[in-house]
mmCIF file of C-alpha atoms and ligand atoms in Angstrom:
data_model
loop_
_atom_site.group_PDB
_atom_site.id
_atom_site.type_symbol
_atom_site.label_atom_id
_atom_site.label_comp_id
_atom_site.label_asym_id
_atom_site.label_seq_id
_atom_site.Cartn_x
_atom_site.Cartn_y
_atom_site.Cartn_z
ATOM 1 C CA UNK A 10 -52.671 -115.340 86.205
ATOM 2 C CA UNK A 11 -49.556 -116.713 84.495
ATOM 3 C CA UNK A 12 -46.803 -114.405 85.745
ATOM 4 C CA UNK A 13 -44.299 -112.767 83.473
ATOM 5 C CA UNK A 14 -41.413 -114.021 85.598
ATOM 6 C CA UNK A 15 -41.033 -116.572 88.352
ATOM 7 C CA UNK A 16 -37.657 -116.972 90.089
ATOM 8 C CA UNK A 17 -36.203 -120.457 89.693
ATOM 9 C CA UNK A 18 -34.691 -122.199 92.717
ATOM 10 C CA UNK A 19 -32.331 -125.110 92.223
ATOM 11 C CA UNK A 20 -33.205 -126.619 95.631
ATOM 12 C CA UNK A 21 -29.706 -126.308 97.101
ATOM 13 C CA UNK A 22 -29.732 -122.623 98.010
ATOM 14 C CA UNK A 23 -30.838 -123.175 101.622
ATOM 15 C CA UNK A 24 -28.234 -125.845 102.250
ATOM 16 C CA UNK A 25 -25.544 -123.432 101.037
ATOM 17 C CA UNK A 26 -26.931 -120.672 103.237
ATOM 18 C CA UNK A 27 -26.896 -123.048 106.210
ATOM 19 C CA UNK A 28 -23.259 -123.755 105.426
ATOM 20 C CA UNK A 29 -22.471 -120.039 105.278
ATOM 21 C CA UNK A 30 -24.134 -119.699 108.668
ATOM 22 C CA UNK A 31 -21.961 -122.511 110.052
ATOM 23 C CA UNK A 32 -18.867 -120.921 108.519
ATOM 24 C CA UNK A 33 -19.513 -117.802 110.649
ATOM 25 C CA UNK A 34 -18.238 -115.658 107.801
ATOM 26 C CA UNK A 35 -21.059 -113.316 106.818
ATOM 27 C CA UNK A 36 -19.311 -110.309 105.285
ATOM 28 C CA UNK A 37 -17.987 -110.443 101.738
ATOM 29 C CA UNK A 38 -15.187 -112.435 100.115
ATOM 30 C CA UNK A 39 -15.555 -115.612 102.187
ATOM 31 C CA UNK A 40 -15.478 -119.196 100.880
ATOM 32 C CA UNK A 41 -18.727 -118.954 98.888
ATOM 33 C CA UNK A 42 -17.660 -115.726 97.201
ATOM 34 C CA UNK A 43 -14.341 -117.326 96.269
ATOM 35 C CA UNK A 44 -16.210 -120.321 94.846
ATOM 36 C CA UNK A 45 -18.437 -118.019 92.770
ATOM 37 C CA UNK A 46 -15.380 -116.148 91.483
ATOM 38 C CA UNK A 47 -13.731 -119.404 90.402
ATOM 39 C CA UNK A 48 -16.959 -120.690 88.811
ATOM 40 C CA UNK A 49 -17.530 -117.459 86.886
ATOM 41 C CA UNK A 50 -13.937 -117.374 85.662
ATOM 42 C CA UNK A 51 -14.214 -120.961 84.475
ATOM 43 C CA UNK A 52 -17.628 -120.356 82.884
ATOM 44 C CA UNK A 53 -16.747 -117.109 81.098
ATOM 45 C CA UNK A 54 -13.049 -117.494 80.406
ATOM 46 C CA UNK A 55 -12.393 -114.098 82.011
ATOM 47 C CA UNK A 56 -9.184 -113.930 84.080
ATOM 48 C CA UNK A 57 -11.027 -112.151 86.906
ATOM 49 C CA UNK A 58 -14.613 -112.177 88.138
ATOM 50 C CA UNK A 59 -15.551 -110.089 91.180
ATOM 51 C CA UNK A 60 -18.991 -110.397 92.764
ATOM 52 C CA UNK A 61 -20.856 -107.139 93.306
ATOM 53 C CA UNK A 62 -24.213 -106.386 94.892
ATOM 54 C CA UNK A 63 -25.758 -105.676 91.476
ATOM 55 C CA UNK A 64 -24.947 -105.265 87.810
ATOM 56 C CA UNK A 65 -25.522 -101.564 88.416
ATOM 57 C CA UNK A 66 -22.659 -101.679 90.934
ATOM 58 C CA UNK A 67 -20.446 -103.550 88.458
ATOM 59 C CA UNK A 68 -21.115 -100.870 85.829
ATOM 60 C CA UNK A 69 -20.315 -98.172 88.387
ATOM 61 C CA UNK A 70 -17.042 -99.947 89.163
ATOM 62 C CA UNK A 71 -16.198 -100.061 85.453
ATOM 63 C CA UNK A 72 -16.952 -96.349 85.168
ATOM 64 C CA UNK A 73 -14.773 -95.574 88.218
ATOM 65 C CA UNK A 74 -11.956 -97.618 86.700
ATOM 66 C CA UNK A 75 -12.150 -95.528 83.504
ATOM 67 C CA UNK A 76 -11.306 -92.391 85.526
ATOM 68 C CA UNK A 77 -13.409 -90.024 83.432
ATOM 69 C CA UNK A 78 -13.073 -86.246 83.458
ATOM 70 C CA UNK A 79 -16.231 -84.097 83.323
ATOM 71 C CA UNK A 80 -17.402 -83.805 79.730
ATOM 72 C CA UNK A 81 -15.879 -87.092 78.624
ATOM 73 C CA UNK A 82 -18.312 -89.003 76.431
ATOM 74 C CA UNK A 83 -19.497 -92.595 76.423
ATOM 75 C CA UNK A 84 -21.305 -93.992 73.386
ATOM 76 C CA UNK A 85 -24.186 -96.331 74.248
ATOM 77 C CA UNK A 86 -27.628 -97.402 73.064
ATOM 78 C CA UNK A 87 -30.701 -95.510 74.233
ATOM 79 C CA UNK A 88 -32.775 -98.686 74.232
ATOM 80 C CA UNK A 89 -31.470 -100.041 77.553
ATOM 81 C CA UNK A 90 -31.961 -100.067 81.303
ATOM 82 C CA UNK A 91 -31.127 -96.815 83.119
ATOM 83 C CA UNK A 92 -28.089 -98.287 84.890
ATOM 84 C CA UNK A 93 -26.124 -98.366 81.645
ATOM 85 C CA UNK A 94 -26.204 -94.560 81.542
ATOM 86 C CA UNK A 95 -26.311 -93.769 85.272
ATOM 87 C CA UNK A 96 -22.996 -95.481 85.967
ATOM 88 C CA UNK A 97 -21.170 -93.064 83.676
ATOM 89 C CA UNK A 98 -23.240 -89.977 84.503
ATOM 90 C CA UNK A 99 -22.332 -90.465 88.179
ATOM 91 C CA UNK A 100 -18.678 -90.055 87.144
ATOM 92 C CA UNK A 101 -19.419 -86.832 85.278
ATOM 93 C CA UNK A 102 -19.399 -88.366 81.801
ATOM 94 C CA UNK A 103 -21.949 -87.576 79.091
ATOM 95 C CA UNK A 104 -23.906 -90.427 77.527
ATOM 96 C CA UNK A 105 -24.058 -90.171 73.737
ATOM 97 C CA UNK A 106 -26.959 -92.265 72.507
ATOM 98 C CA UNK A 107 -26.815 -94.083 69.190
ATOM 99 C CA UNK A 108 -29.610 -96.024 67.490
ATOM 100 C CA UNK A 109 -29.942 -99.822 67.565
ATOM 101 C CA UNK A 110 -30.073 -102.390 64.771
ATOM 102 C CA UNK A 111 -33.577 -103.460 63.745
ATOM 103 C CA UNK A 112 -32.625 -107.166 63.830
ATOM 104 C CA UNK A 113 -30.816 -107.752 67.155
ATOM 105 C CA UNK A 114 -31.930 -104.497 68.855
ATOM 106 C CA UNK A 115 -28.271 -104.015 69.802
ATOM 107 C CA UNK A 116 -26.169 -100.864 69.357
ATOM 108 C CA UNK A 117 -25.837 -100.295 65.594
ATOM 109 C CA UNK A 118 -22.091 -100.589 65.058
ATOM 110 C CA UNK A 119 -22.424 -98.833 61.668
ATOM 111 C CA UNK A 120 -23.465 -95.634 63.479
ATOM 112 C CA UNK A 121 -20.796 -95.625 66.181
ATOM 113 C CA UNK A 122 -17.963 -93.968 64.298
ATOM 114 C CA UNK A 123 -20.096 -90.929 63.398
ATOM 115 C CA UNK A 124 -20.737 -90.353 67.119
ATOM 116 C CA UNK A 125 -17.054 -90.235 68.088
ATOM 117 C CA UNK A 126 -15.662 -86.828 69.083
ATOM 118 C CA UNK A 127 -12.345 -85.796 70.673
ATOM 119 C CA UNK A 128 -14.081 -86.266 74.075
ATOM 120 C CA UNK A 129 -15.182 -89.870 73.458
ATOM 121 C CA UNK A 130 -13.537 -92.213 75.950
ATOM 122 C CA UNK A 131 -15.594 -95.396 75.917
ATOM 123 C CA UNK A 132 -18.256 -97.473 74.191
ATOM 124 C CA UNK A 133 -20.716 -99.252 76.455
ATOM 125 C CA UNK A 134 -22.498 -102.016 74.561
ATOM 126 C CA UNK A 135 -25.598 -103.828 75.820
ATOM 127 C CA UNK A 136 -26.129 -107.423 74.720
ATOM 128 C CA UNK A 137 -29.905 -107.237 74.496
ATOM 129 C CA UNK A 138 -31.781 -110.442 75.346
ATOM 130 C CA UNK A 139 -28.437 -112.202 75.732
ATOM 131 C CA UNK A 140 -27.660 -111.908 72.010
ATOM 132 C CA UNK A 141 -24.223 -110.488 71.307
ATOM 133 C CA UNK A 142 -23.520 -107.120 69.721
ATOM 134 C CA UNK A 143 -21.279 -107.084 66.640
ATOM 135 C CA UNK A 144 -18.220 -107.208 68.879
ATOM 136 C CA UNK A 145 -15.602 -107.578 66.124
ATOM 137 C CA UNK A 146 -16.635 -104.313 64.497
ATOM 138 C CA UNK A 147 -17.088 -102.518 67.822
ATOM 139 C CA UNK A 148 -13.743 -103.639 69.260
ATOM 140 C CA UNK A 149 -12.071 -102.665 65.990
ATOM 141 C CA UNK A 150 -13.536 -99.134 66.147
ATOM 142 C CA UNK A 151 -12.533 -98.883 69.818
ATOM 143 C CA UNK A 152 -8.973 -99.972 69.087
ATOM 144 C CA UNK A 153 -8.596 -97.489 66.238
ATOM 145 C CA UNK A 154 -9.835 -94.601 68.411
ATOM 146 C CA UNK A 155 -8.261 -95.676 71.709
ATOM 147 C CA UNK A 156 -11.590 -96.244 73.479
ATOM 148 C CA UNK A 157 -12.445 -98.532 76.379
ATOM 149 C CA UNK A 158 -15.156 -101.137 75.681
ATOM 150 C CA UNK A 159 -17.517 -101.881 78.575
ATOM 151 C CA UNK A 160 -20.032 -104.697 78.078
ATOM 152 C CA UNK A 161 -23.346 -104.442 79.867
ATOM 153 C CA UNK A 162 -23.818 -108.218 79.859
ATOM 154 C CA UNK A 163 -26.568 -108.075 82.499
ATOM 155 C CA UNK A 164 -28.687 -110.401 80.351
ATOM 156 C CA UNK A 165 -25.818 -112.378 78.866
ATOM 157 C CA UNK A 166 -24.601 -115.096 81.218
ATOM 158 C CA UNK A 167 -23.493 -118.166 79.211
ATOM 159 C CA UNK A 168 -24.165 -116.448 75.876
ATOM 160 C CA UNK A 169 -21.299 -116.443 73.420
ATOM 161 C CA UNK A 170 -20.089 -114.558 70.391
ATOM 162 C CA UNK A 171 -17.807 -116.639 68.178
ATOM 163 C CA UNK A 172 -17.235 -118.892 71.153
ATOM 164 C CA UNK A 173 -16.293 -116.084 73.563
ATOM 165 C CA UNK A 174 -18.543 -115.429 76.543
ATOM 166 C CA UNK A 175 -20.366 -112.122 76.755
ATOM 167 C CA UNK A 176 -18.708 -109.872 79.279
ATOM 168 C CA UNK A 177 -15.278 -111.385 78.616
ATOM 169 C CA UNK A 178 -14.657 -109.637 75.288
ATOM 170 C CA UNK A 179 -14.278 -105.922 76.115
ATOM 171 C CA UNK A 180 -12.125 -104.416 78.869
ATOM 172 C CA UNK A 181 -14.888 -104.902 81.443
ATOM 173 C CA UNK A 182 -18.096 -106.907 81.525
ATOM 174 C CA UNK A 183 -20.989 -106.472 83.962
ATOM 175 C CA UNK A 184 -23.288 -109.409 84.774
ATOM 176 C CA UNK A 185 -26.570 -109.316 86.700
ATOM 177 C CA UNK A 186 -27.975 -111.908 89.082
ATOM 178 C CA UNK A 187 -31.140 -109.941 89.761
ATOM 179 C CA UNK A 188 -34.223 -112.070 90.330
ATOM 180 C CA UNK A 189 -35.442 -111.330 86.783
ATOM 181 C CA UNK A 190 -32.295 -112.688 85.098
ATOM 182 C CA UNK A 191 -31.333 -116.297 84.233
ATOM 183 C CA UNK A 192 -29.021 -116.997 87.192
ATOM 184 C CA UNK A 193 -30.125 -115.232 90.340
ATOM 185 C CA UNK A 194 -29.447 -114.339 93.954
ATOM 186 C CA UNK A 195 -32.097 -111.665 94.520
ATOM 187 C CA UNK A 196 -29.876 -108.650 93.994
ATOM 188 C CA UNK A 197 -26.375 -109.344 92.716
ATOM 189 C CA UNK A 198 -23.903 -109.000 89.902
ATOM 190 C CA UNK A 199 -20.301 -109.418 88.890
ATOM 191 C CA UNK A 200 -17.628 -107.411 87.179
ATOM 192 C CA UNK A 201 -15.408 -109.284 84.746
ATOM 193 C CA UNK A 202 -11.998 -107.629 84.503
ATOM 194 C CA UNK A 203 -10.523 -108.888 81.271
ATOM 195 C CA UNK A 204 -7.166 -107.123 81.376
ATOM 196 C CA UNK A 205 -5.010 -108.854 84.017
ATOM 197 C CA UNK A 206 -3.140 -105.566 84.537
ATOM 198 C CA UNK A 207 -6.366 -103.981 85.873
ATOM 199 C CA UNK A 208 -7.270 -106.700 88.383
ATOM 200 C CA UNK A 209 -5.606 -105.123 91.417
ATOM 201 C CA UNK A 210 -7.075 -101.752 90.519
ATOM 202 C CA UNK A 211 -10.539 -103.344 90.426
ATOM 203 C CA UNK A 212 -9.983 -104.996 93.818
ATOM 204 C CA UNK A 213 -9.081 -101.607 95.292
ATOM 205 C CA UNK A 214 -12.132 -99.853 93.816
ATOM 206 C CA UNK A 215 -14.389 -102.651 95.123
ATOM 207 C CA UNK A 216 -12.905 -102.570 98.663
ATOM 208 C CA UNK A 217 -13.635 -98.902 99.472
ATOM 209 C CA UNK A 218 -10.546 -97.689 97.633
ATOM 210 C CA UNK A 219 -8.214 -99.651 99.922
ATOM 211 C CA UNK A 220 -5.592 -102.329 99.320
ATOM 212 C CA UNK A 221 -7.417 -104.678 101.698
ATOM 213 C CA UNK A 222 -7.234 -107.585 99.225
ATOM 214 C CA UNK A 223 -3.436 -107.347 99.038
ATOM 215 C CA UNK A 224 -3.293 -107.140 102.831
ATOM 216 C CA UNK A 225 -5.316 -110.364 103.205
ATOM 217 C CA UNK A 226 -3.035 -112.090 100.715
ATOM 218 C CA UNK A 227 -0.086 -111.030 102.869
ATOM 219 C CA UNK A 228 1.357 -108.837 100.112
ATOM 220 C CA UNK A 229 1.436 -105.684 102.278
ATOM 221 C CA UNK A 230 1.676 -105.428 106.077
ATOM 222 C CA UNK A 231 -1.086 -102.834 106.540
ATOM 223 C CA UNK A 232 -4.035 -101.726 104.517
ATOM 224 C CA UNK A 233 -4.764 -98.169 103.613
ATOM 225 C CA UNK A 234 -6.700 -95.811 101.360
ATOM 226 C CA UNK A 235 -5.211 -95.881 97.858
ATOM 227 C CA UNK A 236 -7.753 -94.125 95.629
ATOM 228 C CA UNK A 237 -11.502 -93.366 95.336
ATOM 229 C CA UNK A 238 -13.658 -96.460 95.686
ATOM 230 C CA UNK A 239 -16.746 -97.770 97.367
ATOM 231 C CA UNK A 240 -18.178 -100.948 98.894
ATOM 232 C CA UNK A 241 -19.354 -103.127 96.041
ATOM 233 C CA UNK A 242 -19.108 -106.624 97.486
ATOM 234 C CA UNK A 243 -22.109 -108.719 98.505
ATOM 235 C CA UNK A 244 -22.232 -110.665 101.785
ATOM 236 C CA UNK A 245 -21.649 -114.406 101.989
ATOM 237 C CA UNK A 246 -25.360 -115.292 102.339
ATOM 238 C CA UNK A 247 -25.937 -113.845 98.885
ATOM 239 C CA UNK A 248 -22.873 -115.597 97.485
ATOM 240 C CA UNK A 249 -24.039 -118.899 99.036
ATOM 241 C CA UNK A 250 -27.367 -118.596 97.233
ATOM 242 C CA UNK A 251 -25.664 -117.672 93.976
ATOM 243 C CA UNK A 252 -23.246 -120.550 94.235
ATOM 244 C CA UNK A 253 -26.115 -123.067 94.099
ATOM 245 C CA UNK A 254 -27.441 -121.322 91.005
ATOM 246 C CA UNK A 255 -24.070 -121.263 89.242
ATOM 247 C CA UNK A 256 -23.785 -125.030 89.786
ATOM 248 C CA UNK A 257 -26.966 -125.425 87.710
ATOM 249 C CA UNK A 258 -26.419 -122.609 85.230
ATOM 250 C CA UNK A 259 -25.858 -124.807 82.171
ATOM 251 C CA UNK A 260 -28.845 -127.034 82.909
ATOM 252 C CA UNK A 261 -31.226 -124.160 83.612
ATOM 253 C CA UNK A 262 -30.109 -122.409 80.434
ATOM 254 C CA UNK A 263 -31.000 -125.540 78.438
ATOM 255 C CA UNK A 264 -34.476 -125.528 79.985
ATOM 256 C CA UNK A 265 -34.958 -121.859 79.081
ATOM 257 C CA UNK A 266 -33.766 -122.556 75.536
ATOM 258 C CA UNK A 267 -36.418 -125.260 75.097
ATOM 259 C CA UNK A 268 -39.135 -122.723 75.971
ATOM 260 C CA UNK A 269 -37.544 -120.083 73.734
ATOM 261 C CA UNK A 270 -37.435 -122.547 70.818
ATOM 262 C CA UNK A 271 -41.130 -123.367 71.324
ATOM 263 C CA UNK A 272 -42.035 -119.675 71.185
ATOM 264 C CA UNK A 273 -39.856 -119.157 68.130
ATOM 265 C CA UNK A 274 -41.450 -121.981 66.145
ATOM 266 C CA UNK A 275 -44.933 -120.843 67.211
ATOM 267 C CA UNK A 276 -44.252 -117.236 66.104
ATOM 268 C CA UNK A 277 -42.960 -118.142 62.625
ATOM 269 C CA UNK A 278 -46.374 -118.203 60.874
ATOM 270 C CA UNK A 279 -47.327 -114.939 62.574
ATOM 271 C CA UNK A 280 -44.151 -113.385 61.227
ATOM 272 C CA UNK A 281 -44.914 -114.687 57.716
ATOM 273 C CA UNK A 282 -48.392 -113.161 58.013
ATOM 274 C CA UNK A 283 -46.782 -109.788 58.807
ATOM 275 C CA UNK A 284 -48.196 -109.475 62.336
ATOM 276 C CA UNK A 285 -44.846 -109.271 64.095
ATOM 277 C CA UNK A 286 -41.099 -109.645 63.871
ATOM 278 C CA UNK A 287 -39.332 -112.416 65.756
ATOM 279 C CA UNK A 288 -35.935 -112.055 67.492
ATOM 280 C CA UNK A 289 -32.868 -112.499 65.286
ATOM 281 C CA UNK A 290 -29.898 -114.517 66.507
ATOM 282 C CA UNK A 291 -26.947 -114.013 64.138
ATOM 283 C CA UNK A 292 -25.050 -117.149 63.079
ATOM 284 C CA UNK A 293 -21.984 -116.242 65.133
ATOM 285 C CA UNK A 294 -24.019 -115.900 68.380
ATOM 286 C CA UNK A 295 -25.030 -118.586 70.855
ATOM 287 C CA UNK A 296 -27.695 -117.173 73.140
ATOM 288 C CA UNK A 297 -29.008 -118.017 76.607
ATOM 289 C CA UNK A 298 -32.779 -117.628 76.107
ATOM 290 C CA UNK A 299 -32.891 -114.732 78.515
ATOM 291 C CA UNK A 300 -35.966 -113.291 76.857
ATOM 292 C CA UNK A 301 -38.579 -114.043 74.246
ATOM 293 C CA UNK A 302 -39.902 -110.891 72.649
ATOM 294 C CA UNK A 303 -42.119 -110.013 69.709
ATOM 295 C CA UNK A 304 -41.953 -106.735 67.813
ATOM 296 C CA UNK A 305 -45.514 -105.721 66.968
ATOM 297 C CA UNK A 306 -46.417 -103.089 64.353
ATOM 298 C CA UNK A 307 -46.813 -100.277 66.886
ATOM 299 C CA UNK A 308 -48.043 -98.950 70.193
ATOM 300 C CA UNK A 309 -51.718 -99.427 69.426
ATOM 301 C CA UNK A 310 -51.280 -103.076 68.431
ATOM 302 C CA UNK A 311 -49.115 -103.748 71.480
ATOM 303 C CA UNK A 312 -51.555 -102.180 73.911
ATOM 304 C CA UNK A 313 -54.398 -104.288 72.510
ATOM 305 C CA UNK A 314 -52.359 -107.501 72.538
ATOM 306 C CA UNK A 315 -51.247 -106.979 76.157
ATOM 307 C CA UNK A 316 -54.856 -106.406 77.177
ATOM 308 C CA UNK A 317 -56.088 -109.444 75.218
ATOM 309 C CA UNK A 318 -53.411 -111.577 76.910
ATOM 310 C CA UNK A 319 -54.321 -110.175 80.317
ATOM 311 C CA UNK A 320 -57.990 -111.145 79.999
ATOM 312 C CA UNK A 321 -56.730 -114.659 79.166
ATOM 313 C CA UNK A 322 -54.617 -114.653 82.362
ATOM 314 C CA UNK A 323 -51.244 -114.134 80.685
ATOM 315 C CA UNK A 324 -49.030 -111.338 81.930
ATOM 316 C CA UNK A 325 -46.876 -110.020 79.068
ATOM 317 C CA UNK A 326 -44.904 -106.814 79.526
ATOM 318 C CA UNK A 327 -42.926 -104.198 77.630
ATOM 319 C CA UNK A 328 -39.896 -102.184 78.634
ATOM 320 C CA UNK A 329 -37.477 -99.343 78.093
ATOM 321 C CA UNK A 330 -38.640 -95.824 77.718
ATOM 322 C CA UNK A 331 -35.735 -94.776 75.464
ATOM 323 C CA UNK A 332 -33.115 -92.983 77.531
ATOM 324 C CA UNK A 333 -32.525 -90.266 74.914
ATOM 325 C CA UNK A 334 -36.107 -89.033 75.330
ATOM 326 C CA UNK A 335 -36.318 -89.515 79.122
ATOM 327 C CA UNK A 336 -36.153 -86.411 81.337
ATOM 328 C CA UNK A 337 -32.664 -87.239 82.650
ATOM 329 C CA UNK A 338 -31.396 -88.421 79.277
ATOM 330 C CA UNK A 339 -32.386 -85.151 77.631
ATOM 331 C CA UNK A 340 -30.740 -83.113 80.364
ATOM 332 C CA UNK A 341 -27.563 -85.158 80.835
ATOM 333 C CA UNK A 342 -26.919 -86.735 77.460
ATOM 334 C CA UNK A 343 -27.368 -86.222 73.768
ATOM 335 C CA UNK A 344 -28.120 -88.426 70.799
ATOM 336 C CA UNK A 345 -26.648 -88.754 67.342
ATOM 337 C CA UNK A 346 -28.942 -89.522 64.409
ATOM 338 C CA UNK A 347 -32.711 -89.853 64.322
ATOM 339 C CA UNK A 348 -33.113 -92.824 66.757
ATOM 340 C CA UNK A 349 -35.924 -94.147 64.543
ATOM 341 C CA UNK A 350 -35.382 -97.846 65.307
ATOM 342 C CA UNK A 351 -35.171 -97.178 69.055
ATOM 343 C CA UNK A 352 -38.414 -95.208 69.017
ATOM 344 C CA UNK A 353 -40.311 -97.777 66.979
ATOM 345 C CA UNK A 354 -39.053 -100.787 68.978
ATOM 346 C CA UNK A 355 -39.892 -99.016 72.252
ATOM 347 C CA UNK A 356 -43.491 -98.746 70.987
ATOM 348 C CA UNK A 357 -43.860 -102.230 69.554
ATOM 349 C CA UNK A 358 -41.812 -104.627 71.687
ATOM 350 C CA UNK A 359 -43.655 -107.166 73.817
ATOM 351 C CA UNK A 360 -41.981 -109.611 76.222
ATOM 352 C CA UNK A 361 -43.631 -112.989 76.701
ATOM 353 C CA UNK A 362 -43.445 -114.918 80.012
ATOM 354 C CA UNK A 363 -40.288 -117.028 80.150
ATOM 355 C CA UNK A 364 -39.352 -118.937 83.280
ATOM 356 C CA UNK A 365 -38.495 -122.478 84.244
ATOM 357 C CA UNK A 366 -41.717 -124.274 85.130
ATOM 358 C CA UNK A 367 -43.726 -122.442 82.460
ATOM 359 C CA UNK A 368 -43.522 -125.541 80.235
ATOM 360 C CA UNK A 369 -46.844 -126.975 81.497
ATOM 361 C CA UNK A 370 -48.727 -123.770 80.810
ATOM 362 C CA UNK A 371 -47.026 -122.889 77.555
ATOM 363 C CA UNK A 372 -49.801 -124.378 75.366
ATOM 364 C CA UNK A 373 -52.284 -122.076 77.100
ATOM 365 C CA UNK A 374 -49.970 -119.074 76.647
ATOM 366 C CA UNK A 375 -49.618 -119.802 72.923
ATOM 367 C CA UNK A 376 -53.366 -120.235 72.471
ATOM 368 C CA UNK A 377 -53.972 -116.947 74.261
ATOM 369 C CA UNK A 378 -51.326 -115.282 72.097
ATOM 370 C CA UNK A 379 -52.887 -116.675 68.892
ATOM 371 C CA UNK A 380 -56.186 -115.166 69.950
ATOM 372 C CA UNK A 381 -54.585 -111.861 70.953
ATOM 373 C CA UNK A 382 -52.700 -111.575 67.664
ATOM 374 C CA UNK A 383 -55.914 -111.827 65.658
ATOM 375 C CA UNK A 384 -56.451 -108.253 66.838
ATOM 376 C CA UNK A 385 -53.394 -107.159 64.839
ATOM 377 C CA UNK A 386 -54.877 -108.226 61.463
HETATM 378 C C1 PLP B 615 -31.025 -105.925 84.656
HETATM 379 C C2 PLP B 615 -30.161 -104.990 83.898
HETATM 380 C C3 PLP B 615 -29.279 -104.109 84.545
HETATM 381 C C4 PLP B 615 -29.269 -103.921 86.031
HETATM 382 O O1 PLP B 615 -28.971 -105.063 86.757
HETATM 383 P P1 PLP B 615 -29.050 -104.993 88.361
HETATM 384 O O2 PLP B 615 -28.341 -106.247 88.771
HETATM 385 O O3 PLP B 615 -30.491 -104.982 88.734
HETATM 386 O O4 PLP B 615 -28.344 -103.776 88.794
HETATM 387 C C5 PLP B 615 -28.457 -103.319 83.778
HETATM 388 N N1 PLP B 615 -28.484 -103.382 82.435
HETATM 389 C C6 PLP B 615 -29.315 -104.197 81.780
HETATM 390 C C7 PLP B 615 -29.287 -104.223 80.291
HETATM 391 C C8 PLP B 615 -30.192 -105.026 82.487
HETATM 392 O O5 PLP B 615 -31.027 -105.835 81.821
#
């Protein structure tokens, strides 16, 4: 069976872990964490990157930093992973779900303004498949209404919008290094803090609400509880692994892009024949080949294609039960508009295998997919 995902190892992870072992610094914020912070800042252009134990944790940090009051609202897409909404719900905020664009499957910026109420405090965008949202329009709306912009850039490492890295554009950006993402360490993430004035605040929230970071820099002579926070930092073993991956991030992204480009060229005739829609990458976006997806005509077609791929030993998957129609989403949030694109994409979207090393088996995958797609005619 050709798996949907296979984690890529650069070959230097174990050597880094051995070094961390020799360093005898196993808790967080040791030399490898500092190296990752510097690498991420250089790679993204953000003034501050802080490793976390997941992207979920980074989103929770961003939500804590926003200091919501119960009933405050956060506008976000419904077509996303649960963490996007959970982070804010845990702070007492209400997710307000807005439909996505049919081309990029990102939050439809043309629908955002109609969802703003006096309780709206933030917009949380999700850069789906590592392709940027329309950040100019979204940041403009946010500025006019005094809203915070949080970027769920879980899928977006090394993707850019008009030259700016995803996660570095809004007030906060959350990256994921989960095993299923491009750059990995098992479970891991980072918060990008793009306003230098908020960096110390973020350090406090990440270090259990204490000024421990200032203490270690010698800026205060004792450390103490400053405000609500939690423990969001990963240990050094995780950072050591991640550091090896960050060293290779550009090269591994190029390898993913080659596979993505092969899929995209293969899918073009199927799109012309009306069997599917291919991903759209707007001209002002540079993407990272996080995902190759096809949008099939509906649930029935998708179910048959997945099964036809499975009997040919190819594991293709779908994702995202829309949050607005999930049990928790209905209870804890609300939606604005008819959510028609979200509902139809949730039924029709199919994710093809995409991992480094798939190159050899890609001809077989494409043959299997050609055969499977004949079922759509
Ligand atoms: C993967 C993902 C997350 C969660 O990342 P973790 O590191 O597993 O917490 C959040 N949002 C989106 C859009 C994701 O794809």
